[in-house]
JSON list of C-alpha atoms in Angstrom, two decimals:
[
{"chain": "E", "resi": 1, "resn": "MET", "atom": "CA", "xyz": [0.00, 0.00, 0.00]},
{"chain": "E", "resi": 2, "resn": "SER", "atom": "CA", "xyz": [1.28, 3.45, -0.85]},
{"chain": "E", "resi": 3, "resn": "ALA", "atom": "CA", "xyz": [2.51, 5.75, 1.92]},
{"chain": "E", "resi": 4, "resn": "LEU", "atom": "CA", "xyz": [0.19, 8.45, 0.60]},
{"chain": "E", "resi": 5, "resn": "TYR", "atom": "CA", "xyz": [-2.91, 6.72, 1.92]},
{"chain": "E", "resi": 6, "resn": "LYS", "atom": "CA", "xyz": [-4.08, 6.26, 5.49]},
{"chain": "E", "resi": 7, "resn": "GLN", "atom": "CA", "xyz": [-3.62, 2.78, 6.85]},
{"chain": "E", "resi": 8, "resn": "VAL", "atom": "CA", "xyz": [-7.11, 1.21, 6.99]},
{"chain": "E", "resi": 9, "resn": "SER", "atom": "CA", "xyz": [-7.89, -2.31, 8.12]},
{"chain": "E", "resi": 10, "resn": "PRO", "atom": "CA", "xyz": [-9.00, -4.70, 5.35]},
{"chain": "E", "resi": 11, "resn": "GLN", "atom": "CA", "xyz": [-12.39, -5.18, 7.03]},
{"chain": "E", "resi": 12, "resn": "ARG", "atom": "CA", "xyz": [-13.08, -1.46, 7.09]},
{"chain": "E", "resi": 13, "resn": "ARG", "atom": "CA", "xyz": [-11.78, -1.03, 3.56]},
{"chain": "E", "resi": 14, "resn": "ALA", "atom": "CA", "xyz": [-14.20, -3.72, 2.33]},
{"chain": "E", "resi": 15, "resn": "HIS", "atom": "CA", "xyz": [-17.19, -1.79, 3.74]},
{"chain": "E", "resi": 16, "resn": "ALA", "atom": "CA", "xyz": [-16.05, 1.70, 2.81]},
{"chain": "E", "resi": 17, "resn": "HIS", "atom": "CA", "xyz": [-18.07, 3.55, 0.19]},
{"chain": "E", "resi": 18, "resn": "THR", "atom": "CA", "xyz": [-15.29, 5.93, -0.73]},
{"chain": "E", "resi": 19, "resn": "PRO", "atom": "CA", "xyz": [-11.65, 5.32, -1.58]},
{"chain": "E", "resi": 20, "resn": "PRO", "atom": "CA", "xyz": [-9.04, 5.96, 1.12]},
{"chain": "E", "resi": 21, "resn": "THR", "atom": "CA", "xyz": [-8.27, 9.62, 1.78]},
{"chain": "E", "resi": 22, "resn": "PRO", "atom": "CA", "xyz": [-4.94, 10.67, 0.28]},
{"chain": "E", "resi": 23, "resn": "ILE", "atom": "CA", "xyz": [-2.38, 12.28, 2.58]},
{"chain": "E", "resi": 24, "resn": "GLY", "atom": "CA", "xyz": [-0.16, 14.95, 1.13]},
{"chain": "E", "resi": 25, "resn": "PRO", "atom": "CA", "xyz": [-0.63, 17.83, -1.25]},
{"chain": "E", "resi": 26, "resn": "ALA", "atom": "CA", "xyz": [-4.06, 18.31, -2.74]},
{"chain": "E", "resi": 27, "resn": "PRO", "atom": "CA", "xyz": [-4.40, 17.62, -6.44]},
{"chain": "E", "resi": 28, "resn": "ALA", "atom": "CA", "xyz": [-4.42, 20.61, -8.75]},
{"chain": "E", "resi": 29, "resn": "PRO", "atom": "CA", "xyz": [-7.94, 21.87, -9.50]},
{"chain": "E", "resi": 30, "resn": "THR", "atom": "CA", "xyz": [-9.26, 21.06, -12.93]},
{"chain": "E", "resi": 31, "resn": "LEU", "atom": "CA", "xyz": [-10.29, 23.95, -15.11]},
{"chain": "E", "resi": 32, "resn": "SER", "atom": "CA", "xyz": [-13.58, 24.27, -16.91]},
{"chain": "E", "resi": 33, "resn": "PRO", "atom": "CA", "xyz": [-13.39, 23.01, -20.50]},
{"chain": "E", "resi": 34, "resn": "GLY", "atom": "CA", "xyz": [-14.73, 26.34, -21.73]},
{"chain": "E", "resi": 35, "resn": "PRO", "atom": "CA", "xyz": [-18.03, 27.54, -23.12]},
{"chain": "E", "resi": 36, "resn": "ASP", "atom": "CA", "xyz": [-20.34, 25.00, -24.66]},
{"chain": "E", "resi": 37, "resn": "PRO", "atom": "CA", "xyz": [-21.61, 26.30, -28.02]},
{"chain": "E", "resi": 38, "resn": "THR", "atom": "CA", "xyz": [-24.80, 24.23, -27.70]},
{"chain": "E", "resi": 39, "resn": "ARG", "atom": "CA", "xyz": [-25.94, 26.03, -24.51]},
{"chain": "E", "resi": 40, "resn": "ALA", "atom": "CA", "xyz": [-27.45, 29.47, -24.12]},
{"chain": "E", "resi": 41, "resn": "PRO", "atom": "CA", "xyz": [-24.85, 32.23, -23.54]},
{"chain": "E", "resi": 42, "resn": "ILE", "atom": "CA", "xyz": [-26.11, 32.92, -20.00]},
{"chain": "E", "resi": 43, "resn": "ALA", "atom": "CA", "xyz": [-25.63, 29.24, -19.13]},
{"chain": "E", "resi": 44, "resn": "ASN", "atom": "CA", "xyz": [-21.97, 29.49, -20.10]},
{"chain": "E", "resi": 45, "resn": "LEU", "atom": "CA", "xyz": [-21.40, 32.13, -17.39]},
{"chain": "E", "resi": 46, "resn": "HIS", "atom": "CA", "xyz": [-22.02, 29.62, -14.58]},
{"chain": "E", "resi": 47, "resn": "PRO", "atom": "CA", "xyz": [-18.60, 28.07, -14.01]},
{"chain": "E", "resi": 48, "resn": "SER", "atom": "CA", "xyz": [-16.41, 30.97, -15.02]},
{"chain": "E", "resi": 49, "resn": "LEU", "atom": "CA", "xyz": [-17.98, 34.08, -13.51]},
{"chain": "E", "resi": 50, "resn": "ILE", "atom": "CA", "xyz": [-20.94, 33.57, -11.21]},
{"chain": "E", "resi": 51, "resn": "PHE", "atom": "CA", "xyz": [-19.84, 30.79, -8.86]},
{"chain": "E", "resi": 52, "resn": "ARG", "atom": "CA", "xyz": [-16.10, 31.37, -8.73]},
{"chain": "E", "resi": 53, "resn": "ARG", "atom": "CA", "xyz": [-16.21, 34.01, -5.99]},
{"chain": "E", "resi": 54, "resn": "ASN", "atom": "CA", "xyz": [-18.73, 34.46, -3.23]},
{"chain": "E", "resi": 55, "resn": "THR", "atom": "CA", "xyz": [-19.08, 38.19, -3.95]},
{"chain": "E", "resi": 56, "resn": "ALA", "atom": "CA", "xyz": [-19.93, 37.51, -7.59]},
{"chain": "E", "resi": 57, "resn": "PHE", "atom": "CA", "xyz": [-22.48, 34.88, -6.56]},
{"chain": "E", "resi": 58, "resn": "VAL", "atom": "CA", "xyz": [-24.14, 37.21, -4.02]},
{"chain": "E", "resi": 59, "resn": "GLY", "atom": "CA", "xyz": [-24.15, 40.01, -6.59]},
{"chain": "E", "resi": 60, "resn": "ALA", "atom": "CA", "xyz": [-25.79, 37.72, -9.15]},
{"chain": "E", "resi": 61, "resn": "VAL", "atom": "CA", "xyz": [-28.44, 36.70, -6.60]},
{"chain": "E", "resi": 62, "resn": "PHE", "atom": "CA", "xyz": [-29.22, 40.32, -5.74]},
{"chain": "E", "resi": 63, "resn": "ALA", "atom": "CA", "xyz": [-29.30, 41.39, -9.40]},
{"chain": "E", "resi": 64, "resn": "GLY", "atom": "CA", "xyz": [-31.56, 38.46, -10.26]},
{"chain": "E", "resi": 65, "resn": "ALA", "atom": "CA", "xyz": [-33.88, 39.22, -7.36]},
{"chain": "E", "resi": 66, "resn": "PHE", "atom": "CA", "xyz": [-34.04, 42.89, -8.34]},
{"chain": "E", "resi": 67, "resn": "ALA", "atom": "CA", "xyz": [-34.82, 42.07, -11.99]},
{"chain": "E", "resi": 68, "resn": "PHE", "atom": "CA", "xyz": [-37.44, 39.51, -10.94]},
{"chain": "E", "resi": 69, "resn": "GLU", "atom": "CA", "xyz": [-39.07, 42.05, -8.59]},
{"chain": "E", "resi": 70, "resn": "LEU", "atom": "CA", "xyz": [-39.31, 44.65, -11.36]},
{"chain": "E", "resi": 71, "resn": "ALA", "atom": "CA", "xyz": [-40.79, 42.19, -13.83]},
{"chain": "E", "resi": 72, "resn": "TYR", "atom": "CA", "xyz": [-43.22, 40.70, -11.30]},
{"chain": "E", "resi": 73, "resn": "ASP", "atom": "CA", "xyz": [-44.36, 44.16, -10.15]},
{"chain": "E", "resi": 74, "resn": "ASN", "atom": "CA", "xyz": [-45.00, 45.23, -13.75]},
{"chain": "E", "resi": 75, "resn": "VAL", "atom": "CA", "xyz": [-47.00, 42.11, -14.58]},
{"chain": "E", "resi": 76, "resn": "MET", "atom": "CA", "xyz": [-49.08, 42.27, -11.39]},
{"chain": "E", "resi": 77, "resn": "ASP", "atom": "CA", "xyz": [-49.88, 45.97, -11.96]},
{"chain": "E", "resi": 78, "resn": "LYS", "atom": "CA", "xyz": [-51.19, 45.12, -15.42]},
{"chain": "E", "resi": 79, "resn": "VAL", "atom": "CA", "xyz": [-53.24, 42.21, -14.06]},
{"chain": "E", "resi": 80, "resn": "TRP", "atom": "CA", "xyz": [-54.67, 44.43, -11.31]},
{"chain": "E", "resi": 81, "resn": "ASP", "atom": "CA", "xyz": [-55.54, 47.20, -13.81]},
{"chain": "E", "resi": 82, "resn": "LYS", "atom": "CA", "xyz": [-57.25, 44.70, -16.12]},
{"chain": "E", "resi": 83, "resn": "ILE", "atom": "CA", "xyz": [-59.33, 43.18, -13.31]},
{"chain": "E", "resi": 84, "resn": "ASN", "atom": "CA", "xyz": [-60.32, 46.58, -11.87]},
{"chain": "E", "resi": 85, "resn": "LYS", "atom": "CA", "xyz": [-60.80, 48.54, -15.10]},
{"chain": "E", "resi": 86, "resn": "GLY", "atom": "CA", "xyz": [-63.41, 51.25, -14.65]},
{"chain": "E", "resi": 87, "resn": "ARG", "atom": "CA", "xyz": [-63.23, 51.21, -10.83]},
{"chain": "E", "resi": 88, "resn": "GLN", "atom": "CA", "xyz": [-59.95, 53.03, -10.29]},
{"chain": "E", "resi": 89, "resn": "TRP", "atom": "CA", "xyz": [-59.47, 56.77, -9.89]},
{"chain": "E", "resi": 90, "resn": "LYS", "atom": "CA", "xyz": [-57.49, 57.03, -13.12]},
{"chain": "E", "resi": 91, "resn": "ASP", "atom": "CA", "xyz": [-60.53, 55.60, -14.97]},
{"chain": "E", "resi": 92, "resn": "ILE", "atom": "CA", "xyz": [-63.24, 57.82, -13.38]},
{"chain": "E", "resi": 93, "resn": "ARG", "atom": "CA", "xyz": [-61.29, 61.01, -12.72]},
{"chain": "E", "resi": 94, "resn": "HIS", "atom": "CA", "xyz": [-62.74, 62.79, -15.76]},
{"chain": "E", "resi": 95, "resn": "LYS", "atom": "CA", "xyz": [-66.22, 62.61, -14.18]},
{"chain": "E", "resi": 96, "resn": "TYR", "atom": "CA", "xyz": [-65.22, 64.49, -11.04]},
{"chain": "E", "resi": 97, "resn": "VAL", "atom": "CA", "xyz": [-62.42, 66.85, -12.00]},
{"chain": "E", "resi": 98, "resn": "GLU", "atom": "CA", "xyz": [-63.15, 69.84, -14.17]},
{"chain": "E", "resi": 99, "resn": "ALA", "atom": "CA", "xyz": [-60.84, 70.53, -17.07]},
{"chain": "E", "resi": 100, "resn": "GLU", "atom": "CA", "xyz": [-58.22, 73.16, -16.33]},
{"chain": "E", "resi": 101, "resn": "GLU", "atom": "CA", "xyz": [-58.40, 76.23, -18.56]}
]
C-alpha cells in the first residue's frame, strides 16, 4: 500500500463507500473546459464568472432578485388594472375633475 494513503484495516476497507483519503498535497484543481456552443450564452457564465467568488455569486443573486421584482411588479400591476378597469381613480377622474383652462 502506498505511503500516501491512510492505513485502513482490510475489514473497514471492504465496507467503505469511498476510496481511502490521500495524505499529502491536494491535487491541482481542474479547469472548466470552456463555453459549450450548444448552450445558451447565459448558461456558459455559470462556471467561469458567477460561482467562482462568493461576492460575484451574491451580486448575481441580488441582481436576479431585483430584476425579478421589477418584472413581477410590472406584470401584477397590469393584471390588477385589467381586473379593476373602470373602478380606479385614473378611470373615473374625468367625471369628477373639471378641465383646467
